[in-house]
CSV table of C-alpha atoms and ligand atoms in Angstrom, one decimal:
chain,number,residue,atom,x,y,z
A,3,UNK,CA,-20.8,-12.4,73.3
A,4,UNK,CA,-22.7,-14.3,70.5
A,5,UNK,CA,-26.2,-14.0,71.9
A,6,UNK,CA,-27.3,-11.5,69.3
A,7,UNK,CA,-26.9,-13.9,66.3
A,8,UNK,CA,-28.6,-16.6,68.3
A,9,UNK,CA,-31.5,-14.2,69.1
A,10,UNK,CA,-31.7,-13.6,65.4
A,11,UNK,CA,-31.9,-17.1,64.6
A,12,UNK,CA,-34.6,-17.9,67.2
A,13,UNK,CA,-36.7,-14.6,66.1
A,14,UNK,CA,-36.7,-15.9,62.5
A,15,UNK,CA,-37.8,-19.4,63.4
A,16,UNK,CA,-40.1,-18.3,66.0
A,17,UNK,CA,-41.8,-15.9,63.2
A,18,UNK,CA,-42.1,-18.0,60.6
A,19,UNK,CA,-43.8,-20.6,62.9
A,20,UNK,CA,-46.0,-18.3,64.3
A,21,UNK,CA,-47.0,-16.9,61.1
A,22,UNK,CA,-47.7,-20.5,59.6
A,23,UNK,CA,-50.1,-20.8,62.4
A,24,UNK,CA,-51.9,-17.7,61.8
A,25,UNK,CA,-50.8,-16.1,65.2
A,26,UNK,CA,-51.7,-12.8,66.3
A,27,UNK,CA,-49.5,-12.8,69.2
A,28,UNK,CA,-46.6,-14.9,70.5
A,29,UNK,CA,-46.9,-15.0,74.5
A,30,UNK,CA,-44.1,-17.3,75.2
A,31,UNK,CA,-41.0,-19.0,73.6
A,32,UNK,CA,-39.6,-22.0,75.7
A,33,UNK,CA,-35.8,-22.8,75.1
A,34,UNK,CA,-34.1,-25.8,76.2
A,35,UNK,CA,-30.4,-24.7,76.7
A,36,UNK,CA,-27.5,-27.3,77.2
A,37,UNK,CA,-25.6,-26.2,80.6
A,38,UNK,CA,-22.4,-26.3,78.5
A,39,UNK,CA,-23.4,-24.3,75.9
A,40,UNK,CA,-21.6,-20.8,75.9
A,41,UNK,CA,-25.0,-19.0,76.0
A,42,UNK,CA,-26.2,-16.5,78.6
A,43,UNK,CA,-29.9,-16.6,79.2
A,44,UNK,CA,-30.5,-13.1,80.4
A,45,UNK,CA,-28.3,-11.8,77.4
A,46,UNK,CA,-30.4,-13.9,75.1
A,47,UNK,CA,-33.5,-12.7,76.5
A,48,UNK,CA,-32.5,-8.9,75.9
A,49,UNK,CA,-31.4,-9.6,72.6
A,50,UNK,CA,-34.5,-11.2,71.6
A,51,UNK,CA,-36.6,-8.6,73.1
A,52,UNK,CA,-34.7,-6.0,71.2
A,53,UNK,CA,-35.2,-7.7,68.0
A,54,UNK,CA,-38.8,-8.6,68.6
A,55,UNK,CA,-39.6,-4.9,69.6
A,56,UNK,CA,-42.0,-4.3,66.7
A,57,UNK,CA,-43.4,-7.4,66.2
A,58,UNK,CA,-46.4,-9.8,67.5
A,59,UNK,CA,-43.7,-11.2,69.7
A,60,UNK,CA,-42.9,-7.8,71.6
A,61,UNK,CA,-44.5,-9.0,74.7
A,62,UNK,CA,-43.0,-12.7,74.5
A,63,UNK,CA,-41.6,-14.3,77.5
A,64,UNK,CA,-38.3,-16.4,76.8
A,65,UNK,CA,-38.5,-19.3,79.2
A,66,UNK,CA,-35.0,-21.1,79.4
A,67,UNK,CA,-34.9,-24.9,80.7
A,68,UNK,CA,-31.4,-26.0,81.3
A,69,UNK,CA,-30.2,-29.4,80.2
A,70,UNK,CA,-27.6,-31.1,82.1
A,71,UNK,CA,-24.7,-32.8,80.2
A,72,UNK,CA,-24.9,-36.4,79.4
A,73,UNK,CA,-22.3,-39.1,78.3
A,74,UNK,CA,-21.7,-42.3,76.3
A,75,UNK,CA,-19.0,-44.5,77.4
A,76,UNK,CA,-17.3,-47.3,75.7
A,77,UNK,CA,-18.3,-49.8,78.3
A,78,UNK,CA,-21.8,-49.3,77.5
A,79,UNK,CA,-23.2,-46.4,80.0
A,80,UNK,CA,-25.3,-43.7,78.7
A,81,UNK,CA,-26.6,-41.3,81.0
A,82,UNK,CA,-26.0,-38.1,82.9
A,83,UNK,CA,-22.7,-37.1,84.7
A,84,UNK,CA,-21.9,-37.5,88.2
A,85,UNK,CA,-23.8,-34.4,89.7
A,86,UNK,CA,-22.8,-35.3,93.3
A,87,UNK,CA,-18.9,-35.3,92.2
A,88,UNK,CA,-19.6,-32.0,90.6
A,89,UNK,CA,-21.0,-30.4,93.8
A,90,UNK,CA,-17.9,-31.8,95.6
A,91,UNK,CA,-15.5,-30.2,93.1
A,92,UNK,CA,-15.7,-26.9,94.7
A,93,UNK,CA,-12.3,-26.1,93.8
A,94,UNK,CA,-13.5,-25.1,90.4
A,95,UNK,CA,-14.3,-21.6,89.9
A,96,UNK,CA,-16.7,-22.3,87.3
A,97,UNK,CA,-19.7,-24.8,87.0
A,98,UNK,CA,-18.5,-25.1,83.2
A,99,UNK,CA,-15.1,-26.0,84.3
A,100,UNK,CA,-16.4,-28.6,87.0
A,101,UNK,CA,-18.4,-30.1,84.2
A,102,UNK,CA,-15.5,-30.5,81.7
A,103,UNK,CA,-13.1,-31.9,84.4
A,104,UNK,CA,-15.5,-34.6,85.5
A,105,UNK,CA,-16.5,-35.9,82.0
A,106,UNK,CA,-15.8,-39.4,82.8
A,107,UNK,CA,-17.7,-42.6,83.1
A,108,UNK,CA,-19.6,-42.8,86.4
A,109,UNK,CA,-19.4,-46.8,86.1
A,110,UNK,CA,-15.8,-47.5,84.9
A,111,UNK,CA,-14.3,-44.0,85.2
A,112,UNK,CA,-12.8,-44.0,81.5
A,113,UNK,CA,-13.1,-40.8,79.9
A,114,UNK,CA,-16.4,-40.5,78.1
A,115,UNK,CA,-18.0,-39.0,75.0
A,116,UNK,CA,-20.1,-36.0,75.6
A,117,UNK,CA,-23.4,-36.6,74.0
A,118,UNK,CA,-25.6,-33.9,75.6
A,119,UNK,CA,-25.2,-30.6,77.4
A,120,UNK,CA,-24.3,-28.2,74.6
A,121,UNK,CA,-27.6,-28.3,72.7
A,122,UNK,CA,-29.8,-24.9,72.1
A,123,UNK,CA,-33.5,-25.8,71.1
A,124,UNK,CA,-36.6,-23.9,70.6
A,125,UNK,CA,-38.8,-26.4,72.2
A,126,UNK,CA,-42.2,-24.5,71.6
A,127,UNK,CA,-44.2,-21.5,71.4
A,128,UNK,CA,-47.4,-20.3,72.8
A,129,UNK,CA,-49.7,-18.1,70.5
A,130,UNK,CA,-52.8,-16.5,70.3
A,131,UNK,CA,-54.7,-16.7,67.2
A,132,UNK,CA,-58.0,-14.7,65.8
A,133,UNK,CA,-60.3,-17.6,65.8
A,134,UNK,CA,-60.1,-19.1,69.4
A,135,UNK,CA,-61.3,-22.8,69.2
B,29,UNK,CA,-53.6,-20.0,73.1
B,30,UNK,CA,-52.0,-22.6,71.3
B,31,UNK,CA,-48.9,-24.3,72.1
B,32,UNK,CA,-46.8,-25.2,69.2
B,33,UNK,CA,-44.0,-27.6,69.2
B,34,UNK,CA,-41.1,-26.7,67.2
B,35,UNK,CA,-37.8,-28.8,68.3
B,36,UNK,CA,-35.5,-26.3,66.3
B,37,UNK,CA,-31.9,-26.8,67.3
B,38,UNK,CA,-30.0,-23.8,66.9
B,39,UNK,CA,-26.4,-25.4,67.1
B,40,UNK,CA,-27.7,-28.4,65.0
B,41,UNK,CA,-28.8,-25.9,62.4
B,42,UNK,CA,-25.4,-24.7,62.2
B,43,UNK,CA,-23.8,-28.1,62.2
B,44,UNK,CA,-25.9,-29.1,59.2
B,45,UNK,CA,-24.3,-26.2,57.1
B,46,UNK,CA,-21.0,-27.3,58.4
B,47,UNK,CA,-21.5,-30.9,57.2
B,48,UNK,CA,-22.5,-29.6,53.7
B,49,UNK,CA,-19.3,-27.2,53.7
B,50,UNK,CA,-17.2,-30.2,54.7
B,51,UNK,CA,-18.7,-32.5,52.0
B,52,UNK,CA,-18.0,-29.6,49.3
B,53,UNK,CA,-14.3,-29.6,50.7
B,54,UNK,CA,-14.0,-33.2,50.5
B,55,UNK,CA,-15.2,-33.5,47.2
B,56,UNK,CA,-12.2,-31.1,46.1
B,57,UNK,CA,-9.8,-32.8,48.5
B,58,UNK,CA,-9.1,-29.6,50.4
B,59,UNK,CA,-7.8,-29.8,53.7
B,60,UNK,CA,-9.4,-27.3,56.0
B,61,UNK,CA,-8.0,-25.7,59.3
B,62,UNK,CA,-10.0,-23.6,61.5
B,63,UNK,CA,-7.4,-21.5,63.6
B,64,UNK,CA,-9.0,-20.5,66.8
B,65,UNK,CA,-7.4,-18.3,69.7
B,66,UNK,CA,-7.5,-14.8,71.4
B,67,UNK,CA,-6.5,-11.6,69.7
B,68,UNK,CA,-2.6,-11.5,69.9
B,69,UNK,CA,-2.2,-15.1,70.7
B,70,UNK,CA,-0.2,-15.3,67.2
B,71,UNK,CA,-3.0,-16.8,64.9
B,72,UNK,CA,-1.9,-14.7,61.6
B,73,UNK,CA,1.7,-15.2,62.3
B,74,UNK,CA,1.6,-19.1,62.5
B,75,UNK,CA,-0.7,-19.0,59.5
B,76,UNK,CA,1.7,-16.8,57.5
B,77,UNK,CA,4.6,-19.3,58.5
B,78,UNK,CA,2.6,-22.3,57.0
B,79,UNK,CA,1.9,-20.5,53.9
B,80,UNK,CA,5.6,-19.3,53.1
B,81,UNK,CA,6.7,-22.6,53.4
B,82,UNK,CA,4.0,-24.5,51.8
B,83,UNK,CA,2.9,-22.3,49.0
B,84,UNK,CA,5.4,-23.6,46.5
B,85,UNK,CA,4.1,-27.0,47.3
B,86,UNK,CA,0.3,-26.7,47.6
B,87,UNK,CA,-2.1,-24.3,46.5
B,88,UNK,CA,-3.4,-22.4,49.4
B,89,UNK,CA,-6.4,-20.1,50.1
B,90,UNK,CA,-7.3,-18.3,53.4
B,91,UNK,CA,-10.8,-17.3,54.8
B,92,UNK,CA,-9.9,-14.3,57.4
B,93,UNK,CA,-12.5,-13.5,59.9
B,94,UNK,CA,-12.3,-9.9,61.6
B,95,UNK,CA,-14.6,-8.1,63.5
B,96,UNK,CA,-14.5,-5.0,61.4
B,97,UNK,CA,-11.4,-4.2,59.7
B,98,UNK,CA,-9.2,-6.1,57.1
B,99,UNK,CA,-6.0,-6.0,58.8
B,100,UNK,CA,-5.4,-9.8,58.8
B,101,UNK,CA,-6.6,-10.5,55.4
B,102,UNK,CA,-4.1,-7.7,53.8
B,103,UNK,CA,-1.3,-9.7,55.5
B,104,UNK,CA,-2.3,-12.8,53.7
B,105,UNK,CA,-2.9,-11.1,50.2
B,106,UNK,CA,0.9,-10.0,50.8
B,107,UNK,CA,1.9,-13.6,50.6
B,108,UNK,CA,0.1,-13.8,47.3
B,109,UNK,CA,-2.6,-16.3,48.4
B,110,UNK,CA,-6.5,-16.0,47.6
B,111,UNK,CA,-7.8,-14.3,50.7
B,112,UNK,CA,-11.5,-13.8,51.6
B,113,UNK,CA,-12.1,-11.5,54.2
B,114,UNK,CA,-15.0,-12.0,56.2
B,115,UNK,CA,-16.6,-9.3,58.6
B,116,UNK,CA,-18.6,-10.4,61.2
B,117,UNK,CA,-19.7,-7.0,62.5
B,118,UNK,CA,-20.4,-7.3,65.9
B,119,UNK,CA,-20.2,-11.1,66.1
B,120,UNK,CA,-17.3,-12.7,67.9
B,121,UNK,CA,-17.0,-16.1,65.7
B,122,UNK,CA,-17.4,-17.3,62.3
B,123,UNK,CA,-20.3,-19.6,61.8
B,124,UNK,CA,-21.0,-22.3,58.9
B,125,UNK,CA,-23.1,-20.0,56.9
B,126,UNK,CA,-20.5,-17.3,56.7
B,127,UNK,CA,-17.9,-20.0,55.6
B,128,UNK,CA,-20.6,-21.3,52.9
B,129,UNK,CA,-20.7,-18.1,51.6
B,130,UNK,CA,-17.1,-17.3,51.6
B,131,UNK,CA,-16.5,-20.9,50.0
B,132,UNK,CA,-18.4,-19.6,46.7
B,133,UNK,CA,-15.6,-17.1,46.1
B,134,UNK,CA,-12.7,-19.7,46.3
B,135,UNK,CA,-11.6,-21.8,43.3
B,136,UNK,CA,-11.8,-25.1,45.2
B,137,UNK,CA,-10.5,-27.1,42.3
B,138,UNK,CA,-7.2,-25.4,42.7
B,139,UNK,CA,-7.1,-25.4,46.3
B,140,UNK,CA,-5.3,-28.0,48.4
B,141,UNK,CA,-5.2,-26.3,51.8
B,142,UNK,CA,-7.7,-23.9,53.4
B,143,UNK,CA,-6.8,-21.7,56.5
B,144,UNK,CA,-10.0,-20.5,58.1
B,145,UNK,CA,-8.8,-17.8,60.9
B,146,UNK,CA,-11.5,-17.4,63.3
B,147,UNK,CA,-12.2,-14.2,65.2
B,148,UNK,CA,-10.1,-13.7,68.2
B,149,UNK,CA,-12.1,-15.1,71.3
B,150,UNK,CA,-11.8,-18.6,73.1
B,151,UNK,CA,-15.4,-18.8,74.1
B,152,UNK,CA,-18.0,-18.5,71.2
B,153,UNK,CA,-15.8,-20.2,68.2
B,154,UNK,CA,-16.5,-23.4,70.4
B,155,UNK,CA,-20.4,-23.9,69.6
B,156,UNK,CA,-19.9,-23.4,65.9
B,157,UNK,CA,-18.6,-26.0,63.4
B,158,UNK,CA,-17.6,-24.7,60.2
B,159,UNK,CA,-16.7,-27.6,58.1
B,160,UNK,CA,-13.1,-27.8,58.9
B,161,UNK,CA,-11.1,-30.9,59.0
B,162,UNK,CA,-8.7,-29.9,61.8
B,163,UNK,CA,-9.9,-27.5,64.8
B,164,UNK,CA,-6.6,-25.9,66.2
B,165,UNK,CA,-6.5,-23.3,69.3
B,166,UNK,CA,-3.6,-21.4,69.9
B,167,UNK,CA,-2.9,-19.8,73.2
B,168,UNK,CA,0.2,-17.6,74.0
B,169,UNK,CA,2.3,-17.7,77.2
B,170,UNK,CA,1.3,-13.7,77.6
B,171,UNK,CA,-2.2,-14.6,78.5
B,172,UNK,CA,-1.1,-16.2,81.6
B,173,UNK,CA,-0.9,-19.6,82.7
B,174,UNK,CA,-4.5,-19.9,84.0
B,175,UNK,CA,-5.8,-19.1,80.6
B,176,UNK,CA,-6.5,-23.0,79.8
B,177,UNK,CA,-8.5,-23.8,82.7
B,178,UNK,CA,-10.6,-20.6,82.3
B,179,UNK,CA,-11.4,-21.9,78.8
B,180,UNK,CA,-12.0,-25.5,79.1
B,181,UNK,CA,-14.4,-26.2,76.3
B,182,UNK,CA,-12.3,-24.8,73.4
B,183,UNK,CA,-9.5,-27.2,74.4
B,184,UNK,CA,-12.0,-30.1,74.9
B,185,UNK,CA,-13.1,-29.7,71.5
B,186,UNK,CA,-9.9,-29.0,69.6
B,187,UNK,CA,-8.0,-31.7,67.6
B,188,UNK,CA,-4.5,-29.7,68.1
B,189,UNK,CA,-3.3,-27.2,70.6
B,190,UNK,CA,-0.5,-24.8,70.3
B,191,UNK,CA,1.4,-22.7,72.9
B,192,UNK,CA,3.0,-19.8,71.2
B,193,UNK,CA,5.5,-17.4,72.1
B,194,UNK,CA,7.3,-19.6,74.6
B,195,UNK,CA,10.6,-17.8,74.1
B,196,UNK,CA,9.3,-15.2,76.4
B,197,UNK,CA,7.5,-17.6,79.0
B,198,UNK,CA,10.3,-16.5,81.5
B,199,UNK,CA,9.7,-12.9,81.1
B,200,UNK,CA,6.0,-13.0,81.6
B,201,UNK,CA,6.5,-15.6,84.4
B,202,UNK,CA,4.6,-18.3,83.0
B,203,UNK,CA,5.5,-21.9,82.7
B,204,UNK,CA,4.6,-23.4,79.4
B,205,UNK,CA,5.0,-26.9,80.5
B,206,UNK,CA,2.2,-26.4,83.1
B,207,UNK,CA,0.2,-25.0,80.3
B,208,UNK,CA,0.8,-28.2,78.3
B,209,UNK,CA,-0.1,-30.3,81.6
B,210,UNK,CA,-3.3,-28.2,81.7
B,211,UNK,CA,-4.5,-28.9,78.3
B,212,UNK,CA,-3.7,-32.9,78.6
B,213,UNK,CA,-5.7,-32.7,81.8
B,214,UNK,CA,-8.6,-31.5,79.8
B,215,UNK,CA,-8.1,-33.8,76.7
B,216,UNK,CA,-5.4,-36.4,77.4
B,217,UNK,CA,-3.8,-37.5,74.2
B,218,UNK,CA,-4.5,-34.1,72.1
B,219,UNK,CA,-1.3,-33.1,70.6
B,220,UNK,CA,0.3,-30.0,71.9
B,221,UNK,CA,3.0,-28.1,70.0
B,222,UNK,CA,5.2,-25.4,71.9
B,223,UNK,CA,6.1,-22.7,69.4
B,224,UNK,CA,7.7,-19.5,68.9
B,225,UNK,CA,8.5,-17.2,65.6
B,226,UNK,CA,12.2,-17.1,66.6
B,227,UNK,CA,12.6,-20.8,67.0
B,228,UNK,CA,12.7,-22.2,63.5
B,229,UNK,CA,12.6,-25.9,64.7
B,230,UNK,CA,9.2,-25.3,66.6
B,231,UNK,CA,7.6,-23.7,63.4
B,232,UNK,CA,8.6,-26.8,61.4
B,233,UNK,CA,6.7,-29.1,63.8
B,234,UNK,CA,3.7,-26.7,63.3
B,235,UNK,CA,4.1,-26.8,59.6
B,236,UNK,CA,4.8,-30.5,59.3
B,237,UNK,CA,1.5,-31.3,61.1
B,238,UNK,CA,-0.5,-29.1,58.6
B,239,UNK,CA,1.4,-30.9,55.6
B,240,UNK,CA,0.4,-34.3,56.8
B,241,UNK,CA,-3.3,-33.2,56.8
B,242,UNK,CA,-3.1,-32.1,53.4
B,243,UNK,CA,-1.2,-35.3,52.0
B,244,UNK,CA,-3.9,-37.3,54.1
B,245,UNK,CA,-6.7,-35.1,52.3
B,246,UNK,CA,-5.0,-35.8,48.9
B,247,UNK,CA,-5.0,-39.5,49.3
B,248,UNK,CA,-8.7,-39.6,50.6
C,318,LIG,ZN1,-17.6,-46.7,81.4
């Protein structure tokens, strides 16, 4: 469980940006989360709300958009993993393992480099300010 | 209502600090090893053995991550090497910022080898680079032979895998070779070492792997 430290980092960054823009309230925080990052969206929301309890972000909604893994291969392929193959791989108990097992190039079949899918990005925040324009 | 674009990547922020740590370690030609593994896998014991064998040849320091107590760091201090305990409180992993702080307390110009013992956990340390040169994952046969496929990412991101306590594999009904095969199925060509603290030869393999890294760092 490392959601608390991540929630701290998110909270600090969100508050700094909100302050910079003269926010009176933070309404939404949109995150982008890689499917292979070891972060649980519900736990993250819970931790964030605890931290934000006495701040202008106390009612903020955490919106999480999931990012699928992407690959880069020496044959020149860059792009997504083979999602269909992942769904067929039902012998795997976890989605994480299914992804880890098929990190091979969908074109040439060689093991490819993972280039995306482990990120955790604070994409944007929606705020209210005193002076509505 | 205003939408403000941020694009702040939490892990990249950590990776940046990790890069800084690595540069600092490179400057002093220190070889750093991030040792990850579950509680009871034998991280401390394997590090201790390496220290015992290498401390006459090299200057060694340890950053010992513990959730609360200072159990592990006191074991290293007994070996007479500089040891920085890092208590993570509630957290389950070390991050680059914690290591950055710990590095300030180490005399890097008099250090050749730095062990960073991560907190006992096979999940959280995966997402956090520390600035290490070698990522090692240690599992013991007592964790059962399905432990590897349950935690694929730590094996995919490690540079060396150690299967420990192989001398009792039979007693716990585990096939260490199956564990090796599972690791290689996740990451072909990754070096896998089978160790037991009762088998000196296996420890020598582990220790010489570490020493090779130290020598490479000194020739950089
Ligand atoms: Zn390819």
